[in-house]
Amino acid sequence: VILEAMQSILAHLRYLNREVRRVHTDRGREFLNRLSTRWFREQMIHRTASAAEDHKANGRAEATIGVIQRKARVLILEAKRQGWEQADRYWPHAVETVVAHMRLKALGLDSKQGLGWGSFVAVRNKTQGRRDDFQARTWLARYIGPDVNGSTGSISSKTHHV
């Protein structure tokens, strides 16, 4: 699973015309096994690892995780304050939204969020798949973040037809 995630991250960075020359990890088996070592070598990526049990070396990563969690909690609390009681059920989407914006900012790309997380949006239904012309074409939904698997889309949580 970790190798697949690293491959996905590398593919995304290459899509953004970014080059990865080195990856620094902890000494977890998922990074030091034969398969990962071979993959890093095939990709011509130099892998370094922190010393075993050196918690200070992981301080930056742990601090970043804390920042992500705090920002995701803020998104959820703000959505709940505006009346969305089920917002905490979308924790993974709040985290993905925070990470996507942090990644764009770190890469020097536009990271401005157009919509507030959890705000209402109207989503238009494609004409195909509708039973008849009188069926509603749009529904009310909540914005729950960017589509991290797409290029420019967003994800919404359907609530009801408008």
mmCIF file of C-alpha atoms in Angstrom:
data_model
loop_
_atom_site.group_PDB
_atom_site.id
_atom_site.type_symbol
_atom_site.label_atom_id
_atom_site.label_comp_id
_atom_site.label_asym_id
_atom_site.label_seq_id
_atom_site.Cartn_x
_atom_site.Cartn_y
_atom_site.Cartn_z
ATOM 1 C CA VAL A 1 0.000 0.000 0.000
ATOM 2 C CA ILE A 2 2.855 2.401 0.858
ATOM 3 C CA LEU A 3 4.636 1.684 -2.431
ATOM 4 C CA GLU A 4 1.422 2.386 -4.354
ATOM 5 C CA ALA A 5 1.013 5.676 -2.485
ATOM 6 C CA MET A 6 4.623 6.658 -3.282
ATOM 7 C CA GLN A 7 4.059 5.774 -6.948
ATOM 8 C CA SER A 8 0.914 7.904 -6.988
ATOM 9 C CA ILE A 9 2.725 10.861 -5.405
ATOM 10 C CA LEU A 10 5.611 10.564 -7.872
ATOM 11 C CA ALA A 11 3.210 10.368 -10.830
ATOM 12 C CA HIS A 12 1.377 13.483 -9.612
ATOM 13 C CA LEU A 13 4.625 15.404 -9.174
ATOM 14 C CA ARG A 14 5.775 14.392 -12.652
ATOM 15 C CA TYR A 15 2.416 15.545 -14.008
ATOM 16 C CA LEU A 16 3.212 18.931 -12.439
ATOM 17 C CA ASN A 17 6.668 18.856 -14.093
ATOM 18 C CA ARG A 18 8.425 18.415 -10.757
ATOM 19 C CA GLU A 19 11.483 16.221 -10.346
ATOM 20 C CA VAL A 20 12.116 14.006 -7.322
ATOM 21 C CA ARG A 21 15.758 13.225 -6.645
ATOM 22 C CA ARG A 22 15.669 12.176 -3.001
ATOM 23 C CA VAL A 23 13.153 10.756 -0.553
ATOM 24 C CA HIS A 24 13.796 10.811 3.188
ATOM 25 C CA THR A 25 11.865 8.303 5.321
ATOM 26 C CA ASP A 26 12.002 6.699 8.700
ATOM 27 C CA ARG A 27 13.396 3.183 9.006
ATOM 28 C CA GLY A 28 10.035 1.467 8.675
ATOM 29 C CA ARG A 29 10.014 -1.905 6.907
ATOM 30 C CA GLU A 30 7.627 -0.542 4.287
ATOM 31 C CA PHE A 31 10.416 1.751 3.054
ATOM 32 C CA LEU A 32 13.424 -0.509 3.524
ATOM 33 C CA ASN A 33 12.147 -3.738 1.984
ATOM 34 C CA ARG A 34 13.557 -5.203 -1.224
ATOM 35 C CA LEU A 35 10.597 -4.139 -3.394
ATOM 36 C CA SER A 36 10.739 -0.469 -2.302
ATOM 37 C CA THR A 37 14.523 -0.369 -2.578
ATOM 38 C CA ARG A 38 14.347 -1.736 -6.124
ATOM 39 C CA TRP A 39 11.602 0.732 -7.076
ATOM 40 C CA PHE A 40 13.584 3.728 -5.761
ATOM 41 C CA ARG A 41 16.614 2.541 -7.715
ATOM 42 C CA GLU A 42 14.581 2.061 -10.936
ATOM 43 C CA GLN A 43 13.197 5.596 -10.541
ATOM 44 C CA MET A 44 16.727 6.909 -9.920
ATOM 45 C CA ILE A 45 15.650 8.321 -6.560
ATOM 46 C CA HIS A 46 18.153 8.437 -3.731
ATOM 47 C CA ARG A 47 16.555 7.224 -0.503
ATOM 48 C CA THR A 48 17.786 8.328 2.906
ATOM 49 C CA ALA A 49 16.427 7.314 6.292
ATOM 50 C CA SER A 50 16.527 8.767 9.768
ATOM 51 C CA ALA A 51 18.323 6.951 12.538
ATOM 52 C CA ALA A 52 16.333 4.286 14.372
ATOM 53 C CA GLU A 53 14.322 5.597 17.345
ATOM 54 C CA ASP A 54 15.319 9.203 16.593
ATOM 55 C CA HIS A 55 12.019 10.929 17.308
ATOM 56 C CA LYS A 56 13.527 14.372 16.811
ATOM 57 C CA ALA A 57 14.268 13.468 13.181
ATOM 58 C CA ASN A 58 10.554 12.887 12.646
ATOM 59 C CA GLY A 59 9.580 16.110 14.407
ATOM 60 C CA ARG A 60 8.837 18.039 11.247
ATOM 61 C CA ALA A 61 6.605 15.283 9.886
ATOM 62 C CA GLU A 62 4.772 14.935 13.206
ATOM 63 C CA ALA A 63 4.302 18.715 13.407
ATOM 64 C CA THR A 64 2.901 18.762 9.845
ATOM 65 C CA ILE A 65 0.450 15.995 10.720
ATOM 66 C CA GLY A 66 -0.681 18.077 13.704
ATOM 67 C CA VAL A 67 -1.208 21.122 11.472
ATOM 68 C CA ILE A 68 -3.255 19.054 9.000
ATOM 69 C CA GLN A 69 -5.431 17.648 11.782
ATOM 70 C CA ARG A 70 -6.028 21.092 13.311
ATOM 71 C CA LYS A 71 -6.962 22.645 9.956
ATOM 72 C CA ALA A 72 -9.314 19.741 9.160
ATOM 73 C CA ARG A 73 -10.989 20.169 12.567
ATOM 74 C CA VAL A 74 -11.460 23.879 11.822
ATOM 75 C CA LEU A 75 -13.170 23.040 8.502
ATOM 76 C CA ILE A 76 -15.502 20.595 10.220
ATOM 77 C CA LEU A 77 -16.293 22.884 13.159
ATOM 78 C CA GLU A 78 -17.033 25.797 10.808
ATOM 79 C CA ALA A 79 -19.355 23.606 8.715
ATOM 80 C CA LYS A 80 -21.136 22.435 11.882
ATOM 81 C CA ARG A 81 -21.423 26.038 13.074
ATOM 82 C CA GLN A 82 -23.223 26.789 9.821
ATOM 83 C CA GLY A 83 -25.709 23.977 10.453
ATOM 84 C CA TRP A 84 -24.177 20.869 8.877
ATOM 85 C CA GLU A 85 -24.504 18.378 11.728
ATOM 86 C CA GLN A 86 -23.078 15.435 9.730
ATOM 87 C CA ALA A 87 -19.841 17.272 8.838
ATOM 88 C CA ASP A 88 -17.680 15.095 11.088
ATOM 89 C CA ARG A 89 -18.625 12.037 8.998
ATOM 90 C CA TYR A 90 -16.552 13.623 6.188
ATOM 91 C CA TRP A 91 -13.258 13.781 8.126
ATOM 92 C CA PRO A 92 -11.259 12.055 5.320
ATOM 93 C CA HIS A 93 -12.480 14.645 2.818
ATOM 94 C CA ALA A 94 -11.610 17.512 5.152
ATOM 95 C CA VAL A 95 -8.080 16.092 5.524
ATOM 96 C CA GLU A 96 -7.755 15.625 1.736
ATOM 97 C CA THR A 97 -8.864 19.229 1.212
ATOM 98 C CA VAL A 98 -6.281 20.561 3.672
ATOM 99 C CA VAL A 99 -3.488 18.401 2.205
ATOM 100 C CA ALA A 100 -4.372 19.372 -1.383
ATOM 101 C CA HIS A 101 -4.180 23.086 -0.537
ATOM 102 C CA MET A 102 -0.940 22.671 1.430
ATOM 103 C CA ARG A 103 0.577 20.737 -1.488
ATOM 104 C CA LEU A 104 -0.379 23.417 -4.006
ATOM 105 C CA LYS A 105 1.036 26.128 -1.762
ATOM 106 C CA ALA A 106 4.307 24.196 -1.290
ATOM 107 C CA LEU A 107 4.621 23.784 -5.064
ATOM 108 C CA GLY A 108 4.032 27.495 -5.620
ATOM 109 C CA LEU A 109 0.719 26.927 -7.388
ATOM 110 C CA ASP A 110 -2.600 28.695 -6.815
ATOM 111 C CA SER A 111 -4.064 27.269 -3.626
ATOM 112 C CA LYS A 112 -6.962 29.673 -3.138
ATOM 113 C CA GLN A 113 -10.061 27.854 -2.069
ATOM 114 C CA GLY A 114 -13.038 29.091 -4.061
ATOM 115 C CA LEU A 115 -15.746 27.501 -1.955
ATOM 116 C CA GLY A 116 -15.957 27.060 1.765
ATOM 117 C CA TRP A 117 -15.754 23.422 2.790
ATOM 118 C CA GLY A 118 -19.267 22.221 3.567
ATOM 119 C CA SER A 119 -21.027 25.079 1.748
ATOM 120 C CA PHE A 120 -24.087 24.387 -0.352
ATOM 121 C CA VAL A 121 -23.652 23.977 -4.100
ATOM 122 C CA ALA A 122 -26.086 23.141 -6.883
ATOM 123 C CA VAL A 123 -24.924 20.211 -9.001
ATOM 124 C CA ARG A 124 -26.326 19.750 -12.477
ATOM 125 C CA ASN A 125 -27.371 16.250 -13.457
ATOM 126 C CA LYS A 126 -26.218 15.042 -16.852
ATOM 127 C CA THR A 127 -29.079 14.520 -19.273
ATOM 128 C CA GLN A 128 -28.219 10.865 -19.808
ATOM 129 C CA GLY A 129 -29.623 8.533 -17.197
ATOM 130 C CA ARG A 130 -32.668 10.683 -16.421
ATOM 131 C CA ARG A 131 -35.961 8.859 -16.644
ATOM 132 C CA ASP A 132 -37.853 11.726 -18.278
ATOM 133 C CA ASP A 133 -37.711 15.417 -19.130
ATOM 134 C CA PHE A 134 -39.587 16.348 -15.955
ATOM 135 C CA GLN A 135 -37.022 14.832 -13.605
ATOM 136 C CA ALA A 136 -35.001 17.404 -11.689
ATOM 137 C CA ARG A 137 -31.774 18.421 -13.430
ATOM 138 C CA THR A 138 -29.983 19.699 -10.339
ATOM 139 C CA TRP A 139 -29.631 18.700 -6.721
ATOM 140 C CA LEU A 140 -28.437 20.430 -3.631
ATOM 141 C CA ALA A 141 -25.102 19.211 -2.298
ATOM 142 C CA ARG A 142 -22.314 20.164 0.064
ATOM 143 C CA TYR A 143 -18.807 20.936 -1.220
ATOM 144 C CA ILE A 144 -16.412 18.453 0.424
ATOM 145 C CA GLY A 145 -13.199 19.200 -1.413
ATOM 146 C CA PRO A 146 -11.224 18.893 -4.600
ATOM 147 C CA ASP A 147 -11.259 15.675 -6.579
ATOM 148 C CA VAL A 148 -7.701 14.530 -5.869
ATOM 149 C CA ASN A 149 -8.009 11.861 -8.567
ATOM 150 C CA GLY A 150 -9.195 14.299 -11.228
ATOM 151 C CA SER A 151 -7.576 17.336 -12.720
ATOM 152 C CA THR A 152 -9.939 20.213 -11.966
ATOM 153 C CA GLY A 153 -13.104 18.761 -10.465
ATOM 154 C CA SER A 154 -14.594 18.864 -7.012
ATOM 155 C CA ILE A 155 -16.440 16.381 -4.855
ATOM 156 C CA SER A 156 -19.839 17.070 -3.358
ATOM 157 C CA SER A 157 -22.146 15.231 -0.996
ATOM 158 C CA LYS A 158 -25.659 14.929 -2.451
ATOM 159 C CA THR A 159 -28.454 16.073 -0.174
ATOM 160 C CA HIS A 160 -31.644 16.397 -2.277
ATOM 161 C CA HIS A 161 -33.046 17.558 -5.620
ATOM 162 C CA VAL A 162 -33.729 21.240 -6.190
#
